[in-house]
Amino acid sequence: MIEIKTERLVVKKIRNSDKERLVTLLGNSEVLKTLSNVPHPYTINDAEKWLEIVNRHEFKLNIFLDDNLIGGVGLSLDEDEFYELGYWLGVDYWGQGYATEAVRGLLDCAITKLQSPKIKANVYKGNTASENVLEKNGFKKVGEGEVFSLSRQETIPCVKLILE
C-alpha cells in the first residue's frame, strides 16, 4: 500500500474512521464547485462508496496533515492511456501550498512506479489557484474543453493540461 511522506503531509489511503470528516470537507459548496465527479449533497453513503473505490485503485489517495484528513489526490487511467490527475482540499487548507506539495509527492511516486506515465489534468476555466498548482508541478496548457460537473449538474468550460 502506498504511503507518501512529504515535508508536511502524508498521502495515503483513507481510513473507515475518516468517513465523517470526508463528508464534512466535501459538503462545503466552495470545495464542491471546483470538482467534477463529486455529488451534492455529499453523504455518508457517498463516503462509503468512495472507500470501496479507493481500496480497488492503487493511486486514489487522500491527504493528511498531522493525521487529520484535509483532502484527496489521485490518478485514474483514462481510455486514451493517459492517467488523469485529480485533487482537492478542504477550504480551510487552501492557499498554504498543500495541494502543490501533495501533487508533487504523488507524481514523484507515480513516475517511479508506473515508469514514465502520460499524465493529464483538467481545471475549470477561472480556477487560477488550481492551474498554478499544476504549472508548479510541470504541467503545460494544451487546449480547452468542457467537463460535466456532477455537483452542479452542468457542463463547465475547462483548461486541459499535460505533464511535460
Short mmCIF file of N, CA and C in Angstrom, two decimals, residues 21-125:
data_model
loop_
_atom_site.label_atom_id
_atom_site.label_comp_id
_atom_site.label_asym_id
_atom_site.label_seq_id
_atom_site.Cartn_x
_atom_site.Cartn_y
_atom_site.Cartn_z
N ARG A 21 -15.40 12.92 8.48
CA ARG A 21 -14.57 14.08 8.11
C ARG A 21 -14.65 14.32 6.61
N LEU A 22 -14.63 13.25 5.82
CA LEU A 22 -14.74 13.36 4.37
C LEU A 22 -16.06 14.02 3.98
N VAL A 23 -17.14 13.61 4.62
CA VAL A 23 -18.46 14.20 4.34
C VAL A 23 -18.46 15.68 4.70
N THR A 24 -17.86 16.04 5.82
CA THR A 24 -17.80 17.45 6.23
C THR A 24 -17.00 18.28 5.22
N LEU A 25 -15.83 17.80 4.85
CA LEU A 25 -14.97 18.55 3.93
C LEU A 25 -15.61 18.70 2.55
N LEU A 26 -16.17 17.62 2.03
CA LEU A 26 -16.77 17.67 0.69
C LEU A 26 -18.19 18.23 0.71
N GLY A 27 -18.72 18.48 1.88
CA GLY A 27 -20.03 19.11 1.99
C GLY A 27 -19.98 20.61 1.79
N ASN A 28 -18.79 21.17 1.75
CA ASN A 28 -18.62 22.61 1.58
C ASN A 28 -18.84 22.99 0.12
N SER A 29 -19.73 23.91 -0.15
CA SER A 29 -20.06 24.28 -1.53
C SER A 29 -18.87 24.91 -2.26
N GLU A 30 -17.97 25.57 -1.53
CA GLU A 30 -16.79 26.16 -2.17
C GLU A 30 -15.87 25.06 -2.73
N VAL A 31 -15.76 23.96 -2.01
CA VAL A 31 -14.96 22.83 -2.48
C VAL A 31 -15.67 22.16 -3.65
N LEU A 32 -16.94 21.88 -3.47
CA LEU A 32 -17.71 21.17 -4.49
C LEU A 32 -17.72 21.87 -5.84
N LYS A 33 -17.76 23.20 -5.83
CA LYS A 33 -17.87 23.89 -7.11
C LYS A 33 -16.60 23.78 -7.96
N THR A 34 -15.51 23.24 -7.39
CA THR A 34 -14.27 23.06 -8.15
C THR A 34 -14.09 21.62 -8.64
N LEU A 35 -15.01 20.72 -8.26
CA LEU A 35 -14.85 19.29 -8.56
C LEU A 35 -15.88 18.81 -9.56
N SER A 36 -15.48 17.86 -10.40
CA SER A 36 -16.41 17.38 -11.42
C SER A 36 -17.12 16.08 -11.06
N ASN A 37 -16.52 15.22 -10.26
CA ASN A 37 -17.09 13.89 -10.03
C ASN A 37 -17.60 13.66 -8.62
N VAL A 38 -18.00 14.73 -7.94
CA VAL A 38 -18.48 14.59 -6.56
C VAL A 38 -19.93 15.07 -6.51
N PRO A 39 -20.84 14.23 -6.00
CA PRO A 39 -22.25 14.63 -5.94
C PRO A 39 -22.52 15.65 -4.84
N HIS A 40 -23.63 16.36 -5.00
CA HIS A 40 -24.07 17.31 -3.98
C HIS A 40 -25.54 17.02 -3.68
N PRO A 41 -25.94 16.84 -2.45
CA PRO A 41 -25.08 16.86 -1.26
C PRO A 41 -24.24 15.58 -1.17
N TYR A 42 -23.10 15.70 -0.49
CA TYR A 42 -22.21 14.56 -0.30
C TYR A 42 -22.59 13.90 1.02
N THR A 43 -22.91 12.61 0.95
CA THR A 43 -23.46 11.91 2.11
C THR A 43 -22.50 10.84 2.63
N ILE A 44 -22.85 10.25 3.75
CA ILE A 44 -22.06 9.16 4.33
C ILE A 44 -22.08 7.96 3.37
N ASN A 45 -23.17 7.78 2.66
CA ASN A 45 -23.27 6.73 1.64
C ASN A 45 -22.23 6.95 0.54
N ASP A 46 -22.07 8.21 0.11
CA ASP A 46 -21.07 8.55 -0.90
C ASP A 46 -19.67 8.26 -0.37
N ALA A 47 -19.44 8.57 0.89
CA ALA A 47 -18.13 8.32 1.51
C ALA A 47 -17.84 6.81 1.56
N GLU A 48 -18.85 6.02 1.85
CA GLU A 48 -18.66 4.57 1.88
C GLU A 48 -18.33 4.03 0.49
N LYS A 49 -19.01 4.55 -0.53
CA LYS A 49 -18.70 4.15 -1.92
C LYS A 49 -17.28 4.55 -2.28
N TRP A 50 -16.86 5.75 -1.82
CA TRP A 50 -15.51 6.22 -2.11
C TRP A 50 -14.46 5.28 -1.49
N LEU A 51 -14.70 4.84 -0.27
CA LEU A 51 -13.77 3.91 0.38
C LEU A 51 -13.64 2.62 -0.42
N GLU A 52 -14.74 2.13 -0.98
CA GLU A 52 -14.69 0.93 -1.82
C GLU A 52 -13.85 1.17 -3.06
N ILE A 53 -14.03 2.32 -3.70
CA ILE A 53 -13.27 2.67 -4.91
C ILE A 53 -11.79 2.80 -4.58
N VAL A 54 -11.49 3.51 -3.52
CA VAL A 54 -10.11 3.74 -3.10
C VAL A 54 -9.38 2.42 -2.87
N ASN A 55 -10.06 1.48 -2.27
CA ASN A 55 -9.42 0.20 -1.97
C ASN A 55 -9.14 -0.64 -3.21
N ARG A 56 -9.77 -0.31 -4.33
CA ARG A 56 -9.54 -1.04 -5.57
C ARG A 56 -8.50 -0.39 -6.47
N HIS A 57 -8.07 0.83 -6.17
CA HIS A 57 -7.17 1.58 -7.05
C HIS A 57 -5.94 2.07 -6.28
N GLU A 58 -4.79 1.69 -6.77
CA GLU A 58 -3.53 2.00 -6.09
C GLU A 58 -3.28 3.49 -5.91
N PHE A 59 -3.62 4.29 -6.92
CA PHE A 59 -3.27 5.71 -6.88
C PHE A 59 -4.44 6.64 -6.55
N LYS A 60 -5.45 6.16 -5.86
CA LYS A 60 -6.52 7.02 -5.33
C LYS A 60 -6.24 7.15 -3.83
N LEU A 61 -5.75 8.33 -3.46
CA LEU A 61 -5.24 8.54 -2.11
C LEU A 61 -5.87 9.79 -1.49
N ASN A 62 -5.60 9.97 -0.23
CA ASN A 62 -6.06 11.16 0.48
C ASN A 62 -4.90 11.84 1.18
N ILE A 63 -5.11 13.10 1.50
CA ILE A 63 -4.06 13.95 2.05
C ILE A 63 -4.33 14.16 3.54
N PHE A 64 -3.29 13.91 4.33
CA PHE A 64 -3.40 14.06 5.79
C PHE A 64 -2.35 15.04 6.30
N LEU A 65 -2.77 15.90 7.21
CA LEU A 65 -1.89 16.84 7.91
C LEU A 65 -2.03 16.52 9.39
N ASP A 66 -0.93 16.19 10.04
CA ASP A 66 -0.97 15.80 11.46
C ASP A 66 -2.04 14.73 11.72
N ASP A 67 -2.11 13.76 10.82
CA ASP A 67 -3.03 12.62 10.87
C ASP A 67 -4.50 13.01 10.74
N ASN A 68 -4.78 14.23 10.27
CA ASN A 68 -6.16 14.67 10.01
C ASN A 68 -6.37 14.77 8.51
N LEU A 69 -7.46 14.20 8.02
CA LEU A 69 -7.82 14.27 6.61
C LEU A 69 -8.04 15.73 6.21
N ILE A 70 -7.35 16.17 5.13
CA ILE A 70 -7.56 17.54 4.65
C ILE A 70 -7.91 17.58 3.16
N GLY A 71 -7.79 16.45 2.45
CA GLY A 71 -8.08 16.48 1.02
C GLY A 71 -7.83 15.14 0.35
N GLY A 72 -7.79 15.18 -0.96
CA GLY A 72 -7.57 13.98 -1.74
C GLY A 72 -6.74 14.26 -2.98
N VAL A 73 -6.07 13.23 -3.47
CA VAL A 73 -5.27 13.34 -4.69
C VAL A 73 -5.20 11.95 -5.31
N GLY A 74 -5.28 11.90 -6.63
CA GLY A 74 -5.24 10.59 -7.25
C GLY A 74 -5.03 10.63 -8.74
N LEU A 75 -4.76 9.45 -9.28
CA LEU A 75 -4.59 9.25 -10.71
C LEU A 75 -5.53 8.14 -11.15
N SER A 76 -6.20 8.37 -12.28
CA SER A 76 -7.10 7.37 -12.87
C SER A 76 -6.69 7.17 -14.31
N LEU A 77 -6.52 5.91 -14.72
CA LEU A 77 -6.18 5.61 -16.10
C LEU A 77 -7.41 5.83 -16.97
N ASP A 78 -7.24 6.68 -17.99
CA ASP A 78 -8.33 7.02 -18.89
C ASP A 78 -8.27 6.15 -20.15
N GLU A 79 -9.32 6.21 -20.96
CA GLU A 79 -9.37 5.41 -22.19
C GLU A 79 -8.27 5.78 -23.18
N ASP A 80 -7.77 7.00 -23.10
CA ASP A 80 -6.74 7.44 -24.04
C ASP A 80 -5.32 7.07 -23.58
N GLU A 81 -5.23 6.21 -22.56
CA GLU A 81 -3.95 5.74 -22.00
C GLU A 81 -3.20 6.81 -21.22
N PHE A 82 -3.82 7.94 -20.95
CA PHE A 82 -3.27 8.96 -20.06
C PHE A 82 -3.85 8.70 -18.67
N TYR A 83 -3.05 8.96 -17.65
CA TYR A 83 -3.57 8.99 -16.30
C TYR A 83 -4.08 10.40 -16.06
N GLU A 84 -5.30 10.51 -15.53
CA GLU A 84 -5.84 11.82 -15.22
C GLU A 84 -5.63 12.11 -13.74
N LEU A 85 -5.03 13.26 -13.46
CA LEU A 85 -4.77 13.70 -12.10
C LEU A 85 -5.97 14.47 -11.58
N GLY A 86 -6.36 14.18 -10.37
CA GLY A 86 -7.39 14.94 -9.69
C GLY A 86 -6.96 15.21 -8.26
N TYR A 87 -7.39 16.31 -7.69
CA TYR A 87 -7.05 16.63 -6.31
C TYR A 87 -8.02 17.65 -5.78
N TRP A 88 -8.11 17.71 -4.46
CA TRP A 88 -8.95 18.69 -3.79
C TRP A 88 -8.45 18.87 -2.36
N LEU A 89 -8.80 19.99 -1.79
CA LEU A 89 -8.50 20.27 -0.37
C LEU A 89 -9.73 20.88 0.29
N GLY A 90 -9.89 20.61 1.57
CA GLY A 90 -10.90 21.31 2.34
C GLY A 90 -10.58 22.80 2.31
N VAL A 91 -11.61 23.63 2.30
CA VAL A 91 -11.44 25.07 2.10
C VAL A 91 -10.51 25.72 3.14
N ASP A 92 -10.47 25.20 4.35
CA ASP A 92 -9.60 25.77 5.39
C ASP A 92 -8.12 25.57 5.08
N TYR A 93 -7.81 24.75 4.10
CA TYR A 93 -6.42 24.42 3.78
C TYR A 93 -5.96 25.02 2.46
N TRP A 94 -6.80 25.83 1.84
CA TRP A 94 -6.45 26.48 0.58
C TRP A 94 -5.38 27.55 0.82
N GLY A 95 -4.56 27.77 -0.20
CA GLY A 95 -3.60 28.86 -0.19
C GLY A 95 -2.38 28.66 0.69
N GLN A 96 -2.12 27.42 1.13
CA GLN A 96 -0.98 27.16 2.01
C GLN A 96 0.06 26.23 1.39
N GLY A 97 -0.11 25.93 0.10
CA GLY A 97 0.86 25.09 -0.60
C GLY A 97 0.64 23.60 -0.43
N TYR A 98 -0.42 23.20 0.26
CA TYR A 98 -0.65 21.77 0.49
C TYR A 98 -0.96 21.01 -0.79
N ALA A 99 -1.76 21.59 -1.68
CA ALA A 99 -2.10 20.91 -2.93
C ALA A 99 -0.85 20.71 -3.78
N THR A 100 -0.04 21.74 -3.90
CA THR A 100 1.20 21.64 -4.68
C THR A 100 2.10 20.55 -4.11
N GLU A 101 2.22 20.51 -2.81
CA GLU A 101 3.07 19.52 -2.13
C GLU A 101 2.54 18.09 -2.30
N ALA A 102 1.24 17.91 -2.14
CA ALA A 102 0.64 16.58 -2.28
C ALA A 102 0.73 16.08 -3.72
N VAL A 103 0.45 16.96 -4.67
CA VAL A 103 0.54 16.59 -6.09
C VAL A 103 1.97 16.21 -6.44
N ARG A 104 2.93 16.99 -5.98
CA ARG A 104 4.34 16.68 -6.25
C ARG A 104 4.72 15.31 -5.68
N GLY A 105 4.30 15.03 -4.47
CA GLY A 105 4.58 13.74 -3.86
C GLY A 105 3.97 12.59 -4.64
N LEU A 106 2.72 12.73 -5.05
CA LEU A 106 2.06 11.68 -5.82
C LEU A 106 2.73 11.49 -7.17
N LEU A 107 3.04 12.59 -7.85
CA LEU A 107 3.68 12.48 -9.18
C LEU A 107 5.04 11.81 -9.08
N ASP A 108 5.85 12.18 -8.09
CA ASP A 108 7.17 11.55 -7.91
C ASP A 108 7.02 10.05 -7.74
N CYS A 109 6.06 9.64 -6.93
CA CYS A 109 5.83 8.22 -6.68
C CYS A 109 5.32 7.52 -7.95
N ALA A 110 4.34 8.12 -8.62
CA ALA A 110 3.73 7.50 -9.79
C ALA A 110 4.72 7.37 -10.94
N ILE A 111 5.54 8.38 -11.14
CA ILE A 111 6.51 8.34 -12.24
C ILE A 111 7.50 7.21 -12.03
N THR A 112 7.87 6.96 -10.80
CA THR A 112 8.77 5.85 -10.49
C THR A 112 8.07 4.51 -10.66
N LYS A 113 6.89 4.36 -10.05
CA LYS A 113 6.18 3.07 -10.07
C LYS A 113 5.61 2.72 -11.44
N LEU A 114 5.16 3.73 -12.19
CA LEU A 114 4.49 3.48 -13.47
C LEU A 114 5.43 3.63 -14.66
N GLN A 115 6.68 3.92 -14.44
CA GLN A 115 7.70 4.05 -15.48
C GLN A 115 7.29 5.07 -16.56
N SER A 116 7.33 6.33 -16.18
CA SER A 116 7.07 7.47 -17.07
C SER A 116 5.69 7.46 -17.71
N PRO A 117 4.65 7.50 -16.91
CA PRO A 117 3.29 7.52 -17.47
C PRO A 117 2.97 8.86 -18.11
N LYS A 118 2.01 8.86 -19.02
CA LYS A 118 1.47 10.11 -19.57
C LYS A 118 0.39 10.57 -18.60
N ILE A 119 0.48 11.84 -18.18
CA ILE A 119 -0.46 12.35 -17.17
C ILE A 119 -1.08 13.65 -17.66
N LYS A 120 -2.40 13.75 -17.47
CA LYS A 120 -3.14 14.94 -17.88
C LYS A 120 -3.99 15.43 -16.72
N ALA A 121 -4.54 16.63 -16.86
CA ALA A 121 -5.45 17.19 -15.87
C ALA A 121 -6.36 18.20 -16.55
N ASN A 122 -7.52 18.39 -15.97
CA ASN A 122 -8.46 19.43 -16.40
C ASN A 122 -8.73 20.34 -15.22
N VAL A 123 -8.84 21.63 -15.51
CA VAL A 123 -9.14 22.62 -14.48
C VAL A 123 -10.26 23.51 -15.01
N TYR A 124 -11.26 23.77 -14.18
CA TYR A 124 -12.32 24.68 -14.60
C TYR A 124 -11.70 26.02 -14.96
N LYS A 125 -12.15 26.57 -16.07
CA LYS A 125 -11.68 27.88 -16.50
C LYS A 125 -11.94 28.89 -15.38
#
